[in-house]
Amino acid sequence: YYTISDKDPGAKDDHFKRAGLISDFMWAPAGGYNTTQFYGADKIAGFDQYIAGAQDNGTFFSPRNQDASDTTSYFHPIGGDGFEVIAHWDDPNKMMGSYQNNGHFRTINGGVGNWDYIGYKVSGSKQFISRLSTSYQDPDNVYVVTGDGIWKTFNFGETFHLASNSSDNCFSATTDLEVSKANPRYVWTGTRMSGGCNLRLSTDYGASFNPIPNPSFGSSISGIYSHPTEDSTVYVLFSSRNNPKIIESKDLGQTWEDITGFSGGPSNRGFPNVPTYSLAVMPYDCDVIWAGT
């Protein structure tokens, strides 16, 4: 049990909320004061069903036999810190999740029963913030990054091979990886865009990567996101104060624009001066962009 947020917590009977397990793999929803940081979320194809990785709390997915809502009891198959997740675009029975340090798991039976641990199938320095990236065009192809390079599976985690050993020499626990939504031959990866580190681009499905020239306002990367319809467009996110938060390139990284309007002080476009971690361009109207801070 835990108490609600109050100046005198626990003083009254209704101050306590239940947050325990219903069964071995299902958590009860609880009202009150909740704080959870999600690193990844996805929707299962054909169902109002979701999977998500939550910091400190593991990976959760909702039952298939009901439409997910704020009272849904989610299954909890993976412990540890929950990070990026994948729901296969074509096969609703295939999902992936992970915990810290490349602790990747997969299911090919809709999450019923055990999830298979596949983290041992890649070698190299591990990432605390475990990355997974794929595309809807080739949903069985999944990419993972380690200190040895970019790993790729053609069969949704059954086997992996080292697609490229030219992972950025600035690899770290936060190195990001993004397969282009518009064209899966383009794969982006990077840790920083400063101090000798570069954003890198593959134009051959991850087989090789080449550095992209750094803009003058680059720094540590907090996210890489592609455009749903323009395969030459990419967005890089940052989180340092008074500096650009989202930069956009429409020519595969040759030129950049700070679309958040920072120049050593407050934004001239009304963007908050806060860390920025996620972005989505709406495919039905590409003028609409969501940013997560």
PDB file of C-alpha atoms in Angstrom:
ATOM      1  CA  TYR A   1       0.000   0.000   0.000  1.00  0.00           C
ATOM      2  CA  TYR A   2       1.015   3.630  -0.421  1.00  0.00           C
ATOM      3  CA  THR A   3      -0.473   6.945   0.680  1.00  0.00           C
ATOM      4  CA  ILE A   4      -1.934   9.717  -1.417  1.00  0.00           C
ATOM      5  CA  SER A   5      -0.041  12.996  -1.736  1.00  0.00           C
ATOM      6  CA  ASP A   6      -1.162  15.105   1.233  1.00  0.00           C
ATOM      7  CA  LYS A   7       0.211  17.435   3.908  1.00  0.00           C
ATOM      8  CA  ASP A   8      -0.658  14.767   6.482  1.00  0.00           C
ATOM      9  CA  PRO A   9      -0.471  11.515   4.490  1.00  0.00           C
ATOM     10  CA  GLY A  10      -2.009   8.396   5.961  1.00  0.00           C
ATOM     11  CA  ALA A  11      -4.044  10.190   8.627  1.00  0.00           C
ATOM     12  CA  LYS A  12      -7.380   9.084   7.222  1.00  0.00           C
ATOM     13  CA  ASP A  13      -8.653   5.664   6.203  1.00  0.00           C
ATOM     14  CA  ASP A  14      -9.027   6.509   2.525  1.00  0.00           C
ATOM     15  CA  HIS A  15      -5.471   7.869   2.237  1.00  0.00           C
ATOM     16  CA  PHE A  16      -4.034   4.445   1.484  1.00  0.00           C
ATOM     17  CA  LYS A  17      -4.183   2.869  -1.970  1.00  0.00           C
ATOM     18  CA  ARG A  18      -3.445  -0.712  -2.950  1.00  0.00           C
ATOM     19  CA  ALA A  19      -0.623  -1.288  -5.440  1.00  0.00           C
ATOM     20  CA  GLY A  20       0.099  -4.998  -5.067  1.00  0.00           C
ATOM     21  CA  LEU A  21       0.081  -7.976  -7.394  1.00  0.00           C
ATOM     22  CA  ILE A  22      -3.200  -9.635  -8.338  1.00  0.00           C
ATOM     23  CA  SER A  23      -1.337 -12.673  -9.677  1.00  0.00           C
ATOM     24  CA  ASP A  24       2.227 -13.501 -10.625  1.00  0.00           C
ATOM     25  CA  PHE A  25       2.102 -11.391 -13.775  1.00  0.00           C
ATOM     26  CA  MET A  26      -0.716  -8.891 -13.314  1.00  0.00           C
ATOM     27  CA  TRP A  27      -0.742  -5.597 -11.437  1.00  0.00           C
ATOM     28  CA  ALA A  28      -3.826  -3.973  -9.985  1.00  0.00           C
ATOM     29  CA  PRO A  29      -4.629  -0.423 -11.066  1.00  0.00           C
ATOM     30  CA  ALA A  30      -4.532   1.982  -8.144  1.00  0.00           C
ATOM     31  CA  GLY A  31      -5.841   5.513  -7.750  1.00  0.00           C
ATOM     32  CA  GLY A  32      -4.027   8.354  -6.048  1.00  0.00           C
ATOM     33  CA  TYR A  33      -0.683   9.926  -6.809  1.00  0.00           C
ATOM     34  CA  ASN A  34       1.294   8.077  -9.491  1.00  0.00           C
ATOM     35  CA  THR A  35       4.557   9.051 -11.186  1.00  0.00           C
ATOM     36  CA  THR A  36       5.905   6.859 -13.946  1.00  0.00           C
ATOM     37  CA  GLN A  37       8.437   7.619 -16.668  1.00  0.00           C
ATOM     38  CA  PHE A  38       7.857   5.634 -19.856  1.00  0.00           C
ATOM     39  CA  TYR A  39      10.704   5.030 -22.294  1.00  0.00           C
ATOM     40  CA  GLY A  40       8.633   3.248 -24.921  1.00  0.00           C
ATOM     41  CA  ALA A  41       5.060   2.336 -25.829  1.00  0.00           C
ATOM     42  CA  ASP A  42       3.396   0.631 -28.775  1.00  0.00           C
ATOM     43  CA  LYS A  43      -0.037  -0.559 -29.927  1.00  0.00           C
ATOM     44  CA  ILE A  44      -0.692  -4.173 -30.868  1.00  0.00           C
ATOM     45  CA  ALA A  45      -1.926  -4.494 -34.467  1.00  0.00           C
ATOM     46  CA  GLY A  46      -5.670  -4.996 -34.795  1.00  0.00           C
ATOM     47  CA  PHE A  47      -6.528  -4.642 -31.099  1.00  0.00           C
ATOM     48  CA  ASP A  48      -7.053  -1.880 -28.541  1.00  0.00           C
ATOM     49  CA  GLN A  49      -4.109  -3.397 -26.682  1.00  0.00           C
ATOM     50  CA  TYR A  50      -0.843  -1.773 -25.623  1.00  0.00           C
ATOM     51  CA  ILE A  51       2.680  -2.557 -24.426  1.00  0.00           C
ATOM     52  CA  ALA A  52       4.970  -0.130 -22.598  1.00  0.00           C
ATOM     53  CA  GLY A  53       8.294   0.009 -20.770  1.00  0.00           C
ATOM     54  CA  ALA A  54       8.334   2.000 -17.509  1.00  0.00           C
ATOM     55  CA  GLN A  55      11.436   3.222 -15.662  1.00  0.00           C
ATOM     56  CA  ASP A  56      11.956   1.300 -12.377  1.00  0.00           C
ATOM     57  CA  ASN A  57       8.743  -0.628 -12.952  1.00  0.00           C
ATOM     58  CA  GLY A  58       9.357  -3.072 -15.822  1.00  0.00           C
ATOM     59  CA  THR A  59       7.400  -3.814 -18.992  1.00  0.00           C
ATOM     60  CA  PHE A  60       3.598  -4.105 -19.081  1.00  0.00           C
ATOM     61  CA  PHE A  61       1.005  -5.124 -21.667  1.00  0.00           C
ATOM     62  CA  SER A  62      -2.781  -5.081 -21.540  1.00  0.00           C
ATOM     63  CA  PRO A  63      -5.072  -8.098 -22.073  1.00  0.00           C
ATOM     64  CA  ARG A  64      -6.342  -8.765 -25.589  1.00  0.00           C
ATOM     65  CA  ASN A  65      -9.896  -9.640 -24.615  1.00  0.00           C
ATOM     66  CA  GLN A  66     -10.792  -6.079 -23.556  1.00  0.00           C
ATOM     67  CA  ASP A  67     -10.317  -2.537 -24.807  1.00  0.00           C
ATOM     68  CA  ALA A  68      -7.607  -0.913 -22.696  1.00  0.00           C
ATOM     69  CA  SER A  69      -8.776   1.837 -20.332  1.00  0.00           C
ATOM     70  CA  ASP A  70      -7.633   3.602 -17.169  1.00  0.00           C
ATOM     71  CA  THR A  71      -8.969   0.701 -15.086  1.00  0.00           C
ATOM     72  CA  THR A  72      -7.295  -2.090 -17.080  1.00  0.00           C
ATOM     73  CA  SER A  73      -5.093  -4.539 -15.171  1.00  0.00           C
ATOM     74  CA  TYR A  74      -1.863  -4.902 -17.152  1.00  0.00           C
ATOM     75  CA  PHE A  75       0.297  -8.025 -17.298  1.00  0.00           C
ATOM     76  CA  HIS A  76       3.859  -7.567 -16.056  1.00  0.00           C
ATOM     77  CA  PRO A  77       6.119 -10.076 -17.854  1.00  0.00           C
ATOM     78  CA  ILE A  78       9.494  -8.282 -17.617  1.00  0.00           C
ATOM     79  CA  GLY A  79      10.979  -6.782 -14.444  1.00  0.00           C
ATOM     80  CA  GLY A  80      13.831  -4.347 -13.921  1.00  0.00           C
ATOM     81  CA  ASP A  81      13.771  -0.973 -15.632  1.00  0.00           C
ATOM     82  CA  GLY A  82      11.369  -0.993 -18.573  1.00  0.00           C
ATOM     83  CA  PHE A  83      12.690   0.523 -21.797  1.00  0.00           C
ATOM     84  CA  GLU A  84      11.824   0.473 -25.504  1.00  0.00           C
ATOM     85  CA  VAL A  85       9.204  -1.985 -26.772  1.00  0.00           C
ATOM     86  CA  ILE A  86       8.039  -3.286 -30.151  1.00  0.00           C
ATOM     87  CA  ALA A  87       4.686  -4.609 -31.308  1.00  0.00           C
ATOM     88  CA  HIS A  88       5.019  -6.407 -34.644  1.00  0.00           C
ATOM     89  CA  TRP A  89       3.198  -4.509 -37.399  1.00  0.00           C
ATOM     90  CA  ASP A  90       1.630  -7.595 -39.035  1.00  0.00           C
ATOM     91  CA  ASP A  91       1.517 -10.293 -36.344  1.00  0.00           C
ATOM     92  CA  PRO A  92      -0.193  -9.306 -33.055  1.00  0.00           C
ATOM     93  CA  ASN A  93       1.370 -12.317 -31.317  1.00  0.00           C
ATOM     94  CA  LYS A  94       4.901 -10.919 -31.683  1.00  0.00           C
ATOM     95  CA  MET A  95       6.170  -8.380 -29.152  1.00  0.00           C
ATOM     96  CA  MET A  96       9.528  -7.319 -27.699  1.00  0.00           C
ATOM     97  CA  GLY A  97      10.477  -5.592 -24.477  1.00  0.00           C
ATOM     98  CA  SER A  98      13.622  -5.050 -22.454  1.00  0.00           C
ATOM     99  CA  TYR A  99      15.192  -4.159 -19.147  1.00  0.00           C
ATOM    100  CA  GLN A 100      18.435  -2.281 -18.508  1.00  0.00           C
ATOM    101  CA  ASN A 101      21.739  -3.249 -20.173  1.00  0.00           C
ATOM    102  CA  ASN A 102      20.271  -4.847 -23.323  1.00  0.00           C
ATOM    103  CA  GLY A 103      18.054  -7.221 -21.394  1.00  0.00           C
ATOM    104  CA  HIS A 104      15.858  -7.931 -24.415  1.00  0.00           C
ATOM    105  CA  PHE A 105      12.918 -10.374 -24.401  1.00  0.00           C
ATOM    106  CA  ARG A 106      10.456 -11.495 -27.053  1.00  0.00           C
ATOM    107  CA  THR A 107       7.150 -13.340 -27.284  1.00  0.00           C
ATOM    108  CA  ILE A 108       5.713 -14.948 -30.407  1.00  0.00           C
ATOM    109  CA  ASN A 109       2.504 -16.213 -28.770  1.00  0.00           C
ATOM    110  CA  GLY A 110       0.867 -12.981 -27.672  1.00  0.00           C
ATOM    111  CA  GLY A 111       2.607 -12.905 -24.300  1.00  0.00           C
ATOM    112  CA  VAL A 112       0.876 -16.020 -22.977  1.00  0.00           C
ATOM    113  CA  GLY A 113       3.319 -18.020 -20.836  1.00  0.00           C
ATOM    114  CA  ASN A 114       7.039 -17.315 -20.701  1.00  0.00           C
ATOM    115  CA  TRP A 115       8.806 -14.569 -22.609  1.00  0.00           C
ATOM    116  CA  ASP A 116      12.112 -15.679 -24.177  1.00  0.00           C
ATOM    117  CA  TYR A 117      15.279 -13.866 -23.101  1.00  0.00           C
ATOM    118  CA  ILE A 118      17.268 -12.908 -26.221  1.00  0.00           C
ATOM    119  CA  GLY A 119      19.743 -10.419 -24.731  1.00  0.00           C
ATOM    120  CA  TYR A 120      22.534 -13.007 -24.727  1.00  0.00           C
ATOM    121  CA  LYS A 121      22.443 -13.179 -28.535  1.00  0.00           C
ATOM    122  CA  VAL A 122      24.380  -9.888 -28.924  1.00  0.00           C
ATOM    123  CA  SER A 123      27.842  -9.035 -27.585  1.00  0.00           C
ATOM    124  CA  GLY A 124      29.646  -5.827 -26.710  1.00  0.00           C
ATOM    125  CA  SER A 125      29.277  -3.103 -24.105  1.00  0.00           C
ATOM    126  CA  LYS A 126      25.673  -2.919 -22.980  1.00  0.00           C
ATOM    127  CA  GLN A 127      23.312   0.036 -22.951  1.00  0.00           C
ATOM    128  CA  PHE A 128      21.569   0.922 -19.716  1.00  0.00           C
ATOM    129  CA  ILE A 129      18.798   2.528 -21.781  1.00  0.00           C
ATOM    130  CA  SER A 130      18.121  -0.513 -23.976  1.00  0.00           C
ATOM    131  CA  ARG A 131      17.156   0.370 -27.552  1.00  0.00           C
ATOM    132  CA  LEU A 132      14.966  -1.482 -30.055  1.00  0.00           C
ATOM    133  CA  SER A 133      14.069  -0.183 -33.514  1.00  0.00           C
ATOM    134  CA  THR A 134      12.140  -1.580 -36.479  1.00  0.00           C
ATOM    135  CA  SER A 135       9.860  -0.495 -39.347  1.00  0.00           C
ATOM    136  CA  TYR A 136       6.346  -1.356 -40.429  1.00  0.00           C
ATOM    137  CA  GLN A 137       7.649  -2.272 -43.887  1.00  0.00           C
ATOM    138  CA  ASP A 138      10.028  -4.953 -42.502  1.00  0.00           C
ATOM    139  CA  PRO A 139       8.635  -5.751 -39.038  1.00  0.00           C
ATOM    140  CA  ASP A 140      10.707  -8.928 -38.563  1.00  0.00           C
ATOM    141  CA  ASN A 141      13.892  -6.851 -38.939  1.00  0.00           C
ATOM    142  CA  VAL A 142      14.857  -5.400 -35.556  1.00  0.00           C
ATOM    143  CA  TYR A 143      17.998  -3.425 -34.695  1.00  0.00           C
ATOM    144  CA  VAL A 144      19.921  -3.304 -31.397  1.00  0.00           C
ATOM    145  CA  VAL A 145      23.026  -1.247 -30.580  1.00  0.00           C
ATOM    146  CA  THR A 146      25.983  -2.308 -28.381  1.00  0.00           C
ATOM    147  CA  GLY A 147      29.603  -1.255 -28.054  1.00  0.00           C
ATOM    148  CA  ASP A 148      30.478  -3.757 -30.794  1.00  0.00           C
ATOM    149  CA  GLY A 149      28.191  -2.096 -33.326  1.00  0.00           C
ATOM    150  CA  ILE A 150      24.715  -2.354 -34.785  1.00  0.00           C
ATOM    151  CA  TRP A 151      23.079  -5.767 -34.476  1.00  0.00           C
ATOM    152  CA  LYS A 152      20.200  -6.899 -36.694  1.00  0.00           C
ATOM    153  CA  THR A 153      17.753  -9.770 -36.645  1.00  0.00           C
ATOM    154  CA  PHE A 154      15.813 -10.857 -39.746  1.00  0.00           C
ATOM    155  CA  ASN A 155      13.512 -13.182 -37.780  1.00  0.00           C
ATOM    156  CA  PHE A 156      12.257 -11.107 -34.850  1.00  0.00           C
ATOM    157  CA  GLY A 157      14.941 -12.134 -32.408  1.00  0.00           C
ATOM    158  CA  GLU A 158      15.482 -15.790 -33.251  1.00  0.00           C
ATOM    159  CA  THR A 159      19.034 -14.999 -34.394  1.00  0.00           C
ATOM    160  CA  PHE A 160      21.149 -11.819 -34.570  1.00  0.00           C
ATOM    161  CA  HIS A 161      24.159 -10.846 -36.652  1.00  0.00           C
ATOM    162  CA  LEU A 162      26.513  -7.878 -36.413  1.00  0.00           C
ATOM    163  CA  ALA A 163      25.258  -5.752 -39.286  1.00  0.00           C
ATOM    164  CA  SER A 164      27.945  -3.087 -38.871  1.00  0.00           C
ATOM    165  CA  ASN A 165      30.943  -2.866 -36.554  1.00  0.00           C
ATOM    166  CA  SER A 166      31.242   0.881 -37.142  1.00  0.00           C
ATOM    167  CA  SER A 167      29.127   1.879 -34.189  1.00  0.00           C
ATOM    168  CA  ASP A 168      30.040   5.421 -33.153  1.00  0.00           C
ATOM    169  CA  ASN A 169      33.305   5.515 -31.198  1.00  0.00           C
ATOM    170  CA  CYS A 170      31.345   7.691 -28.778  1.00  0.00           C
ATOM    171  CA  PHE A 171      28.986   4.810 -27.928  1.00  0.00           C
ATOM    172  CA  SER A 172      27.426   5.148 -24.469  1.00  0.00           C
ATOM    173  CA  ALA A 173      24.541   3.912 -22.370  1.00  0.00           C
ATOM    174  CA  THR A 174      22.283   6.448 -24.119  1.00  0.00           C
ATOM    175  CA  THR A 175      23.247   5.957 -27.799  1.00  0.00           C
ATOM    176  CA  ASP A 176      20.045   6.151 -29.838  1.00  0.00           C
ATOM    177  CA  LEU A 177      18.957   4.181 -32.911  1.00  0.00           C
ATOM    178  CA  GLU A 178      16.165   4.959 -35.390  1.00  0.00           C
ATOM    179  CA  VAL A 179      14.982   3.162 -38.526  1.00  0.00           C
ATOM    180  CA  SER A 180      13.353   5.584 -40.958  1.00  0.00           C
ATOM    181  CA  LYS A 181       9.580   5.252 -40.958  1.00  0.00           C
ATOM    182  CA  ALA A 182       9.424   6.320 -44.601  1.00  0.00           C
ATOM    183  CA  ASN A 183      12.255   4.145 -45.947  1.00  0.00           C
ATOM    184  CA  PRO A 184      13.821   1.346 -43.848  1.00  0.00           C
ATOM    185  CA  ARG A 185      17.056   1.399 -45.856  1.00  0.00           C
ATOM    186  CA  TYR A 186      17.918   4.507 -43.801  1.00  0.00           C
ATOM    187  CA  VAL A 187      19.041   3.831 -40.229  1.00  0.00           C
ATOM    188  CA  TRP A 188      20.266   6.583 -37.893  1.00  0.00           C
ATOM    189  CA  THR A 189      22.391   6.278 -34.751  1.00  0.00           C
ATOM    190  CA  GLY A 190      24.305   8.641 -32.479  1.00  0.00           C
ATOM    191  CA  THR A 191      25.282   9.717 -28.976  1.00  0.00           C
ATOM    192  CA  ARG A 192      26.460  13.309 -29.406  1.00  0.00           C
ATOM    193  CA  MET A 193      26.898  15.859 -32.171  1.00  0.00           C
ATOM    194  CA  SER A 194      29.947  17.565 -30.669  1.00  0.00           C
ATOM    195  CA  GLY A 195      33.417  16.858 -29.276  1.00  0.00           C
ATOM    196  CA  GLY A 196      34.469  14.522 -32.062  1.00  0.00           C
ATOM    197  CA  CYS A 197      31.218  12.528 -32.014  1.00  0.00           C
ATOM    198  CA  ASN A 198      28.797  12.497 -34.922  1.00  0.00           C
ATOM    199  CA  LEU A 199      25.323  11.442 -35.857  1.00  0.00           C
ATOM    200  CA  ARG A 200      25.731   8.483 -38.246  1.00  0.00           C
ATOM    201  CA  LEU A 201      23.569   7.358 -41.159  1.00  0.00           C
ATOM    202  CA  SER A 202      23.248   4.015 -42.927  1.00  0.00           C
ATOM    203  CA  THR A 203      21.758   3.986 -46.423  1.00  0.00           C
ATOM    204  CA  ASP A 204      22.004   0.189 -46.796  1.00  0.00           C
ATOM    205  CA  TYR A 205      19.775  -1.240 -44.048  1.00  0.00           C
ATOM    206  CA  GLY A 206      22.438  -0.962 -41.348  1.00  0.00           C
ATOM    207  CA  ALA A 207      25.265  -2.692 -43.229  1.00  0.00           C
ATOM    208  CA  SER A 208      27.488   0.408 -42.972  1.00  0.00           C
ATOM    209  CA  PHE A 209      27.315   3.836 -41.339  1.00  0.00           C
ATOM    210  CA  ASN A 210      28.862   7.181 -42.285  1.00  0.00           C
ATOM    211  CA  PRO A 211      29.237  10.294 -40.085  1.00  0.00           C
ATOM    212  CA  ILE A 212      27.043  13.334 -40.683  1.00  0.00           C
ATOM    213  CA  PRO A 213      28.635  16.813 -40.393  1.00  0.00           C
ATOM    214  CA  ASN A 214      27.810  18.363 -37.023  1.00  0.00           C
ATOM    215  CA  PRO A 215      25.833  21.617 -36.866  1.00  0.00           C
ATOM    216  CA  SER A 216      27.315  24.385 -34.739  1.00  0.00           C
ATOM    217  CA  PHE A 217      24.595  23.938 -32.092  1.00  0.00           C
ATOM    218  CA  GLY A 218      24.949  20.188 -31.558  1.00  0.00           C
ATOM    219  CA  SER A 219      25.392  18.491 -28.165  1.00  0.00           C
ATOM    220  CA  SER A 220      24.398  15.273 -26.375  1.00  0.00           C
ATOM    221  CA  ILE A 221      21.506  13.617 -28.197  1.00  0.00           C
ATOM    222  CA  SER A 222      18.344  12.776 -26.249  1.00  0.00           C
ATOM    223  CA  GLY A 223      16.428  11.303 -29.196  1.00  0.00           C
ATOM    224  CA  ILE A 224      16.453  10.610 -32.949  1.00  0.00           C
ATOM    225  CA  TYR A 225      13.150  10.522 -34.846  1.00  0.00           C
ATOM    226  CA  SER A 226      12.284  10.066 -38.512  1.00  0.00           C
ATOM    227  CA  HIS A 227       9.498  11.479 -40.668  1.00  0.00           C
ATOM    228  CA  PRO A 228       6.583   9.203 -41.630  1.00  0.00           C
ATOM    229  CA  THR A 229       6.542  10.136 -45.334  1.00  0.00           C
ATOM    230  CA  GLU A 230       9.756  12.066 -46.160  1.00  0.00           C
ATOM    231  CA  ASP A 231      12.697   9.643 -46.109  1.00  0.00           C
ATOM    232  CA  SER A 232      15.292  12.446 -46.244  1.00  0.00           C
ATOM    233  CA  THR A 233      13.886  14.180 -43.141  1.00  0.00           C
ATOM    234  CA  VAL A 234      15.176  13.460 -39.636  1.00  0.00           C
ATOM    235  CA  TYR A 235      14.826  15.123 -36.234  1.00  0.00           C
ATOM    236  CA  VAL A 236      17.471  15.157 -33.493  1.00  0.00           C
ATOM    237  CA  LEU A 237      16.504  16.084 -29.934  1.00  0.00           C
ATOM    238  CA  PHE A 238      18.611  17.714 -27.211  1.00  0.00           C
ATOM    239  CA  SER A 239      18.077  18.614 -23.581  1.00  0.00           C
ATOM    240  CA  SER A 240      20.647  21.274 -22.624  1.00  0.00           C
ATOM    241  CA  ARG A 241      19.340  24.557 -21.247  1.00  0.00           C
ATOM    242  CA  ASN A 242      19.091  27.639 -23.530  1.00  0.00           C
ATOM    243  CA  ASN A 243      20.137  25.547 -26.549  1.00  0.00           C
ATOM    244  CA  PRO A 244      18.121  24.018 -29.420  1.00  0.00           C
ATOM    245  CA  LYS A 245      15.763  21.238 -28.357  1.00  0.00           C
ATOM    246  CA  ILE A 246      14.725  19.897 -31.804  1.00  0.00           C
ATOM    247  CA  ILE A 247      16.716  20.301 -34.997  1.00  0.00           C
ATOM    248  CA  GLU A 248      15.401  19.222 -38.396  1.00  0.00           C
ATOM    249  CA  SER A 249      17.217  18.165 -41.547  1.00  0.00           C
ATOM    250  CA  LYS A 250      15.397  17.655 -44.861  1.00  0.00           C
ATOM    251  CA  ASP A 251      18.482  16.504 -46.799  1.00  0.00           C
ATOM    252  CA  LEU A 252      19.775  13.495 -44.839  1.00  0.00           C
ATOM    253  CA  GLY A 253      21.716  15.597 -42.373  1.00  0.00           C
ATOM    254  CA  GLN A 254      23.613  17.923 -44.696  1.00  0.00           C
ATOM    255  CA  THR A 255      21.870  21.074 -43.397  1.00  0.00           C
ATOM    256  CA  TRP A 256      19.932  21.704 -40.186  1.00  0.00           C
ATOM    257  CA  GLU A 257      17.349  24.093 -38.739  1.00  0.00           C
ATOM    258  CA  ASP A 258      16.499  24.616 -35.079  1.00  0.00           C
ATOM    259  CA  ILE A 259      12.710  24.420 -35.253  1.00  0.00           C
ATOM    260  CA  THR A 260      12.388  25.227 -31.528  1.00  0.00           C
ATOM    261  CA  GLY A 261      13.899  28.703 -31.894  1.00  0.00           C
ATOM    262  CA  PHE A 262      16.654  28.815 -29.254  1.00  0.00           C
ATOM    263  CA  SER A 263      19.698  31.069 -29.414  1.00  0.00           C
ATOM    264  CA  GLY A 264      21.385  31.165 -26.025  1.00  0.00           C
ATOM    265  CA  GLY A 265      18.184  32.157 -24.235  1.00  0.00           C
ATOM    266  CA  PRO A 266      14.396  31.639 -24.276  1.00  0.00           C
ATOM    267  CA  SER A 267      12.808  30.271 -27.438  1.00  0.00           C
ATOM    268  CA  ASN A 268      11.467  32.803 -29.943  1.00  0.00           C
ATOM    269  CA  ARG A 269       8.854  30.193 -30.952  1.00  0.00           C
ATOM    270  CA  GLY A 270       7.364  29.567 -27.533  1.00  0.00           C
ATOM    271  CA  PHE A 271       9.024  26.197 -26.911  1.00  0.00           C
ATOM    272  CA  PRO A 272       9.678  25.465 -23.211  1.00  0.00           C
ATOM    273  CA  ASN A 273      13.297  25.516 -22.019  1.00  0.00           C
ATOM    274  CA  VAL A 274      13.150  21.926 -20.736  1.00  0.00           C
ATOM    275  CA  PRO A 275      14.694  18.552 -21.655  1.00  0.00           C
ATOM    276  CA  THR A 276      13.092  16.973 -24.735  1.00  0.00           C
ATOM    277  CA  TYR A 277      12.999  13.223 -25.292  1.00  0.00           C
ATOM    278  CA  SER A 278      10.406  12.195 -27.870  1.00  0.00           C
ATOM    279  CA  LEU A 279       8.735  13.374 -31.068  1.00  0.00           C
ATOM    280  CA  ALA A 280       6.004  12.259 -33.437  1.00  0.00           C
ATOM    281  CA  VAL A 281       5.036  13.749 -36.801  1.00  0.00           C
ATOM    282  CA  MET A 282       1.393  12.958 -37.560  1.00  0.00           C
ATOM    283  CA  PRO A 283       1.220  10.962 -40.838  1.00  0.00           C
ATOM    284  CA  TYR A 284      -2.256  12.283 -41.696  1.00  0.00           C
ATOM    285  CA  ASP A 285      -1.088  15.914 -41.344  1.00  0.00           C
ATOM    286  CA  CYS A 286       2.667  16.418 -41.289  1.00  0.00           C
ATOM    287  CA  ASP A 287       2.246  20.026 -40.144  1.00  0.00           C
ATOM    288  CA  VAL A 288       1.292  18.579 -36.744  1.00  0.00           C
ATOM    289  CA  ILE A 289       4.281  17.607 -34.589  1.00  0.00           C
ATOM    290  CA  TRP A 290       4.136  16.367 -30.995  1.00  0.00           C
ATOM    291  CA  ALA A 291       7.155  16.724 -28.700  1.00  0.00           C
ATOM    292  CA  GLY A 292       7.538  14.984 -25.342  1.00  0.00           C
ATOM    293  CA  THR A 293       9.424  16.773 -22.558  1.00  0.00           C
TER     294      THR A 293
END
